[in-house]
Short mmCIF file of C-alpha atoms and ligand atoms in Angstrom, two decimals:
data_model
loop_
_atom_site.label_atom_id
_atom_site.label_comp_id
_atom_site.label_asym_id
_atom_site.label_seq_id
_atom_site.Cartn_x
_atom_site.Cartn_y
_atom_site.Cartn_z
CA MET A 235 -12.73 6.92 12.38
CA HIS A 236 -12.69 3.16 12.79
CA HIS A 237 -8.75 2.82 12.76
CA SER A 238 -8.19 5.36 15.81
CA ARG A 239 -11.58 4.83 17.39
CA LEU A 240 -12.42 8.44 17.28
CA TRP A 241 -15.60 10.37 16.62
CA LEU A 242 -14.73 13.80 15.27
CA CYS A 243 -16.75 16.73 13.83
CA ARG A 244 -15.96 18.14 10.51
CA GLU A 245 -13.45 20.76 11.68
CA HIS A 246 -11.48 18.31 13.90
CA PHE A 247 -11.56 15.61 11.29
CA ASN A 248 -10.04 18.04 8.71
CA LYS A 249 -7.34 19.00 11.36
CA PHE A 250 -6.60 15.44 12.07
CA ILE A 251 -6.06 14.63 8.38
CA GLU A 252 -3.94 17.68 7.57
CA ASN A 253 -1.92 16.94 10.63
CA ARG A 254 -1.12 13.46 9.70
CA VAL A 255 -0.02 14.55 6.29
CA MET A 256 2.19 17.18 7.83
CA ARG A 257 3.53 14.54 10.30
CA THR A 258 4.16 12.26 7.27
CA ILE A 259 6.10 14.94 5.61
CA LYS A 260 8.18 15.71 8.49
CA ARG A 261 8.84 12.09 9.56
CA TYR A 262 10.02 10.96 6.10
CA ASN A 263 11.65 14.40 5.33
CA LEU A 264 9.57 14.53 2.22
CA ILE A 265 9.34 18.32 1.73
CA ARG A 266 11.82 21.02 2.68
CA ARG A 267 11.54 24.78 2.86
CA GLY A 268 12.19 26.32 -0.31
CA ASP A 269 11.40 23.16 -2.32
CA ARG A 270 9.60 23.07 -5.62
CA VAL A 271 7.15 20.35 -5.66
CA LEU A 272 5.50 19.03 -8.90
CA LEU A 273 2.27 17.12 -8.08
CA GLY A 274 0.93 14.55 -10.72
CA LEU A 275 -2.93 15.03 -10.68
CA SER A 276 -4.93 12.13 -12.24
CA GLY A 277 -8.24 13.73 -11.27
CA GLY A 278 -8.97 10.90 -8.85
CA LYS A 279 -9.68 11.47 -5.19
CA ASP A 280 -6.30 10.89 -3.88
CA SER A 281 -4.36 13.42 -6.00
CA VAL A 282 -6.98 15.93 -5.79
CA VAL A 283 -7.29 15.78 -1.98
CA LEU A 284 -3.38 15.82 -1.97
CA ALA A 285 -3.32 19.05 -3.98
CA TYR A 286 -5.90 20.57 -1.75
CA ILE A 287 -4.01 19.64 1.44
CA LEU A 288 -0.60 20.59 0.08
CA SER A 289 -2.01 23.95 -0.91
CA LYS A 290 -2.91 24.55 2.83
CA LEU A 291 0.45 23.45 4.13
CA ARG A 292 2.37 25.44 1.43
CA GLU A 293 2.82 28.51 3.51
CA THR A 294 3.71 26.86 6.90
CA ILE A 295 6.37 24.61 5.32
CA GLY A 296 7.40 27.36 2.75
CA PHE A 297 7.42 25.29 -0.78
CA LYS A 298 6.28 26.11 -4.22
CA LEU A 299 3.38 23.75 -5.54
CA TYR A 300 3.09 23.08 -9.33
CA LEU A 301 0.31 20.82 -10.73
CA THR A 302 0.46 18.69 -13.81
CA HIS A 303 -1.95 16.43 -15.56
CA LEU A 304 -1.42 13.98 -18.42
CA ASN A 305 -4.42 13.93 -20.87
CA LEU A 306 -4.31 10.36 -21.84
CA GLY A 307 -6.59 10.62 -24.89
CA ILE A 308 -9.08 8.07 -23.36
CA GLY A 309 -12.32 9.54 -24.78
CA GLU A 310 -14.92 10.84 -22.26
CA TYR A 311 -13.10 9.82 -19.27
CA SER A 312 -10.07 12.09 -20.23
CA LYS A 313 -12.31 15.01 -21.07
CA LYS A 314 -13.75 14.69 -17.54
CA THR A 315 -10.44 14.44 -15.71
CA VAL A 316 -9.13 17.61 -17.55
CA GLU A 317 -12.33 19.50 -16.37
CA ILE A 318 -11.75 18.52 -12.79
CA VAL A 319 -7.91 19.31 -12.71
CA ARG A 320 -8.61 22.77 -13.99
CA LYS A 321 -11.09 23.35 -11.32
CA ILE A 322 -8.83 22.32 -8.61
CA SER A 323 -5.99 24.43 -9.99
CA GLU A 324 -8.12 27.52 -9.97
CA LYS A 325 -9.57 26.59 -6.36
CA ILE A 326 -6.05 26.43 -4.85
CA ASN A 327 -4.36 28.89 -6.95
CA ALA A 328 -1.64 26.57 -8.08
CA PRO A 329 -0.09 26.71 -11.70
CA LEU A 330 -1.23 23.76 -13.90
CA ILE A 331 0.75 22.20 -16.70
CA ILE A 332 -1.49 19.78 -19.04
CA LEU A 333 0.57 17.54 -21.38
CA ASP A 334 -1.67 16.03 -24.01
CA LEU A 335 -0.60 12.68 -25.32
CA ARG A 336 -2.38 13.06 -28.53
CA GLU A 337 -0.37 16.19 -29.12
CA ILE A 338 3.04 14.72 -28.29
CA LEU A 339 2.56 11.22 -29.79
CA SER A 340 -0.35 11.77 -32.27
CA ILE A 341 -2.16 8.83 -30.52
CA GLY A 342 -3.47 8.10 -27.08
CA ILE A 343 -3.22 5.23 -24.70
CA PRO A 344 -5.97 2.83 -26.33
CA GLU A 345 -4.18 3.01 -29.72
CA LEU A 346 -0.75 2.76 -28.06
CA ALA A 347 -1.92 -0.41 -26.26
CA LEU A 348 -3.26 -2.04 -29.49
CA LYS A 349 -0.14 -1.26 -31.54
CA THR A 350 2.14 -2.51 -29.02
CA ARG A 351 0.00 -5.43 -27.98
CA ARG A 352 0.58 -4.70 -24.33
CA PRO A 353 -2.01 -4.14 -21.43
CA PRO A 354 -3.26 -0.51 -21.48
CA CYS A 355 -2.39 0.01 -17.73
CA SER A 356 1.29 -1.10 -18.43
CA VAL A 357 2.01 1.29 -21.41
CA CYS A 358 0.06 3.83 -19.60
CA GLY A 359 2.28 3.46 -16.49
CA VAL A 360 5.45 3.75 -18.67
CA VAL A 361 4.17 6.86 -20.49
CA LYS A 362 3.02 8.56 -17.20
CA ARG A 363 6.42 7.91 -15.37
CA TYR A 364 8.31 9.07 -18.39
CA LEU A 365 6.47 12.20 -18.93
CA LEU A 366 6.16 13.13 -15.31
CA ASN A 367 9.81 12.59 -14.69
CA ALA A 368 10.96 14.68 -17.98
CA LEU A 369 8.62 17.48 -16.90
CA ALA A 370 10.04 17.56 -13.23
CA VAL A 371 13.67 17.60 -14.63
CA GLU A 372 12.80 20.39 -16.95
CA LEU A 373 11.15 22.48 -14.19
CA LYS A 374 13.96 21.74 -11.96
CA ALA A 375 11.65 20.42 -9.31
CA ASP A 376 12.97 19.03 -6.17
CA SER A 377 10.35 16.26 -6.19
CA ILE A 378 7.43 14.74 -7.68
CA ALA A 379 4.50 14.15 -5.42
CA THR A 380 2.00 11.49 -6.02
CA GLY A 381 -1.33 10.66 -4.33
CA HIS A 382 -0.49 6.99 -3.44
CA ASN A 383 -2.44 6.30 -0.14
CA LEU A 384 -1.71 4.09 2.82
CA ASP A 385 -4.07 1.18 1.43
CA ASP A 386 -2.24 1.42 -1.84
CA MET A 387 1.15 1.10 -0.56
CA VAL A 388 0.31 -1.80 1.84
CA THR A 389 -1.30 -3.70 -1.08
CA PHE A 390 1.84 -2.98 -3.38
CA ILE A 391 4.19 -4.32 -0.49
CA LEU A 392 2.13 -7.44 0.00
CA ARG A 393 1.82 -8.02 -3.70
CA GLU A 394 5.68 -7.85 -4.11
CA PHE A 395 6.09 -10.21 -1.20
CA LEU A 396 3.67 -12.57 -2.49
CA VAL A 397 5.49 -13.00 -5.70
CA GLN A 398 8.86 -12.74 -3.90
CA ASN A 399 9.88 -9.79 -5.72
CA LEU A 400 11.78 -8.60 -2.81
CA GLU A 401 14.19 -6.19 -4.74
CA GLN A 402 11.05 -4.26 -5.72
CA ILE A 403 10.00 -3.50 -1.99
CA PRO A 404 12.60 -0.85 -1.15
CA LYS A 405 11.12 1.12 -3.95
CA LEU A 406 7.89 1.25 -2.16
CA ALA A 407 9.44 3.77 0.49
CA PRO A 408 7.76 7.04 1.22
CA ARG A 409 10.70 9.03 -0.44
CA ILE A 410 12.82 7.62 -3.33
CA GLU A 411 15.97 9.80 -3.95
CA GLY A 412 16.47 10.98 -7.47
CA ALA A 413 19.79 11.23 -9.28
CA GLU A 414 21.77 14.21 -10.85
CA ASP A 415 19.77 16.13 -13.45
CA TYR A 416 17.77 13.22 -15.11
CA LEU A 417 15.85 11.38 -12.43
CA ALA A 418 13.57 13.47 -10.14
CA THR A 419 12.95 12.42 -6.37
CA LYS A 420 9.63 10.84 -5.66
CA ILE A 421 7.58 11.68 -2.53
CA LYS A 422 4.36 10.08 -1.19
CA PRO A 423 2.85 12.45 1.29
CA LEU A 424 -0.44 10.32 1.88
CA TYR A 425 1.74 7.46 2.78
CA GLU A 426 0.16 7.18 6.13
CA THR A 427 -3.40 8.39 5.25
CA TYR A 428 -6.28 5.84 4.89
CA GLU A 429 -8.14 5.66 1.60
CA GLU A 430 -11.38 5.98 3.43
CA ASP A 431 -10.29 9.20 5.28
CA ILE A 432 -9.44 10.70 1.81
CA LYS A 433 -12.79 9.92 0.59
CA LYS A 434 -14.42 11.32 3.61
CA TYR A 435 -12.18 14.75 3.47
CA ALA A 436 -13.25 15.12 -0.21
CA GLU A 437 -16.97 14.79 0.83
CA LEU A 438 -16.81 17.05 3.75
CA ASN A 439 -14.87 19.82 1.92
CA ASN A 440 -16.99 19.59 -1.33
CA ILE A 441 -13.85 18.54 -3.48
CA ASP A 442 -14.93 17.26 -6.87
CA TYR A 443 -12.86 14.51 -8.24
CA VAL A 444 -13.49 11.84 -11.08
CA GLU A 445 -15.31 9.10 -9.57
CA GLU A 446 -15.41 6.54 -12.16
CA LYS A 447 -12.57 4.23 -12.78
CA CYS A 448 -10.50 4.36 -16.03
CA PRO A 449 -12.44 2.41 -18.68
CA LEU A 450 -9.31 0.53 -19.67
CA ALA A 451 -8.50 -0.60 -16.01
CA ASP A 452 -8.34 -4.42 -15.48
CA GLU A 453 -10.39 -5.16 -12.22
CA LYS A 454 -9.33 -8.87 -12.02
CA THR A 455 -5.66 -8.24 -10.71
CA ILE A 456 -4.08 -9.62 -7.61
CA THR A 457 -3.63 -5.86 -6.46
CA SER A 458 -7.52 -5.22 -6.60
CA SER A 459 -8.17 -8.52 -4.78
CA LEU A 460 -5.49 -7.89 -2.27
CA LYS A 461 -6.81 -4.57 -1.48
CA LYS A 462 -10.43 -5.83 -0.91
CA HIS A 463 -9.11 -8.34 1.57
CA LEU A 464 -6.93 -5.86 3.42
CA GLY A 465 -9.99 -3.76 3.85
CA ILE A 466 -11.86 -6.71 5.34
CA LEU A 467 -8.75 -7.35 7.86
CA GLU A 468 -8.50 -3.74 8.71
CA ASN A 469 -12.06 -3.72 9.59
CA LYS A 470 -11.62 -6.64 11.93
CA PHE A 471 -8.38 -5.32 13.29
CA PRO A 472 -8.46 -1.61 13.48
CA GLY A 473 -5.15 0.10 12.98
CA LEU A 474 -3.60 -3.05 11.40
CA THR A 475 -2.56 -1.25 8.12
CA ILE A 476 -0.99 1.87 9.77
CA GLY A 477 1.03 -0.21 12.27
CA PHE A 478 2.27 -2.39 9.42
CA ILE A 479 3.50 0.49 7.18
CA ARG A 480 5.37 2.13 10.32
CA ARG A 481 7.18 -1.08 11.04
CA PHE A 482 7.89 -1.62 7.34
CA VAL A 483 9.66 1.63 6.95
CA LYS A 484 11.87 0.81 9.92
CA ASN A 485 12.78 -2.45 8.48
CA LEU A 486 13.39 -1.05 5.07
CA GLU A 487 17.04 -1.44 4.89
CA LYS A 488 16.66 -5.24 5.80
CA TYR A 489 15.42 -5.86 2.15
CA PRO A 490 17.83 -6.63 -0.63
CA LYS A 491 18.98 -3.69 -2.62
CA PRO A 492 17.67 -3.53 -6.21
CA ARG A 493 20.34 -5.12 -8.55
CA ASP A 494 19.52 -3.10 -11.60
CA THR A 495 21.57 0.03 -11.63
CA ILE A 496 19.78 3.03 -13.35
CA ARG A 497 21.58 3.91 -16.56
CA ARG A 498 20.71 6.72 -19.15
CA CYS A 499 18.66 5.68 -22.37
CA SER A 500 21.30 5.93 -25.29
CA ILE A 501 18.48 7.57 -27.23
CA CYS A 502 16.88 10.13 -25.12
CA GLY A 503 19.23 10.37 -22.02
CA MET A 504 16.40 9.67 -19.59
CA PRO A 505 16.49 6.95 -16.86
CA SER A 506 16.58 3.25 -18.08
CA SER A 507 17.38 -0.06 -16.58
CA GLY A 508 18.61 -1.27 -20.06
CA GLU A 509 20.41 0.37 -23.20
CA VAL A 510 17.09 1.95 -24.28
CA CYS A 511 14.40 3.10 -21.89
CA SER A 512 10.68 1.63 -22.13
CA PHE A 513 9.22 4.73 -23.55
CA CYS A 514 11.57 4.87 -26.54
CA LYS A 515 10.92 1.27 -27.14
CA ILE A 516 7.14 1.44 -26.86
CA THR A 517 7.01 4.43 -29.13
CA GLN A 518 9.48 2.83 -31.59
CA LYS A 519 7.16 -0.19 -31.89
CA ALA A 520 3.87 1.77 -32.18
CA LEU A 521 4.95 4.62 -34.39
CA GLY A 522 8.23 3.42 -36.04
CA LYS A 523 10.36 5.75 -34.12
CA PRO A 524 11.52 6.27 -30.57
CA MET A 525 9.77 9.44 -29.33
CA GLY A 526 11.88 10.09 -26.37
CA PRO A 527 13.92 13.03 -27.62
CA TYR A 528 10.66 14.53 -29.44
CA ALA A 529 8.85 14.50 -26.11
CA ARG A 530 11.56 16.00 -24.14
CA GLU A 531 11.90 18.83 -26.74
CA TYR A 532 8.12 19.30 -26.50
CA ILE A 533 8.21 19.63 -22.77
CA ARG A 534 11.30 21.82 -23.00
CA GLU A 535 9.25 24.40 -25.16
CA ILE A 536 6.20 24.33 -22.72
CA VAL A 537 8.32 25.04 -19.62
FE1 FES B 1360 -3.88 4.54 -17.40
FE2 FES B 1360 -6.32 3.81 -17.36
S1 FES B 1360 -5.31 5.38 -16.35
S2 FES B 1360 -4.69 2.85 -18.54
ZN1 ZN B 1361 14.66 6.79 -24.25
#
């Protein structure tokens, strides 16, 4: 491991990574005994490895793990992701809820993007956040866990800094508290784990994941460029990234607090920064009617 200047065998490497996730959970108080944790599984290496590690820690910490996957309706790519998440759910013996976008909205992400004339990743983000939160609320989950890793988080922080979107920065903390009964708490247990190590962990433990990128993803973004350059810097100065994130968390309260207070959407009751939430707005534009209330009902029935 370049960043720690360590050479480890498979067994000790596994221990190292699992301990690191455990320490992240404790340090930032991410999961408590008795919690119900809902993990959003995309099928990519990060969320799949996180599912695997959390399943190992569940006894020691004493929490319940639920998995969920959103079938985005992106052709072969989505078929593959569904296969992978089914496999991991069986392997680690954790219940899996698959939400199928084509069943809920009658269309998938590609059509939704076309009809709203917005970039696919932006509508996809709105839909994912909405459905994941709605499911967590229905399940009465204590938190939603996501697979964001150390490299992702540092990249996001640097991007917000570059465009001087300082109010967005506190939202990049390892734990974001929810509110009442409509906004779930979000946690990132891989906050201090290098992407490279996650890849290695998957390889060494024969964990299958979807290797190809989403076919709709835009490669030419500030984020992807920044990440590449961060990799070069880390290579030159091992440990730079982890040192940065730890100091960042210590300094969190020095950043300006977000001004936009979270309200409830007047149509579906879910969190929104304006009168109507983005999910209701997008579906109104694409389908002629806001689908928030219907989606919530759909999820309620599944749960
Ligand atoms: Fe959302 Fe590709 S995964 S647009
Ligand atoms: Zn709404």
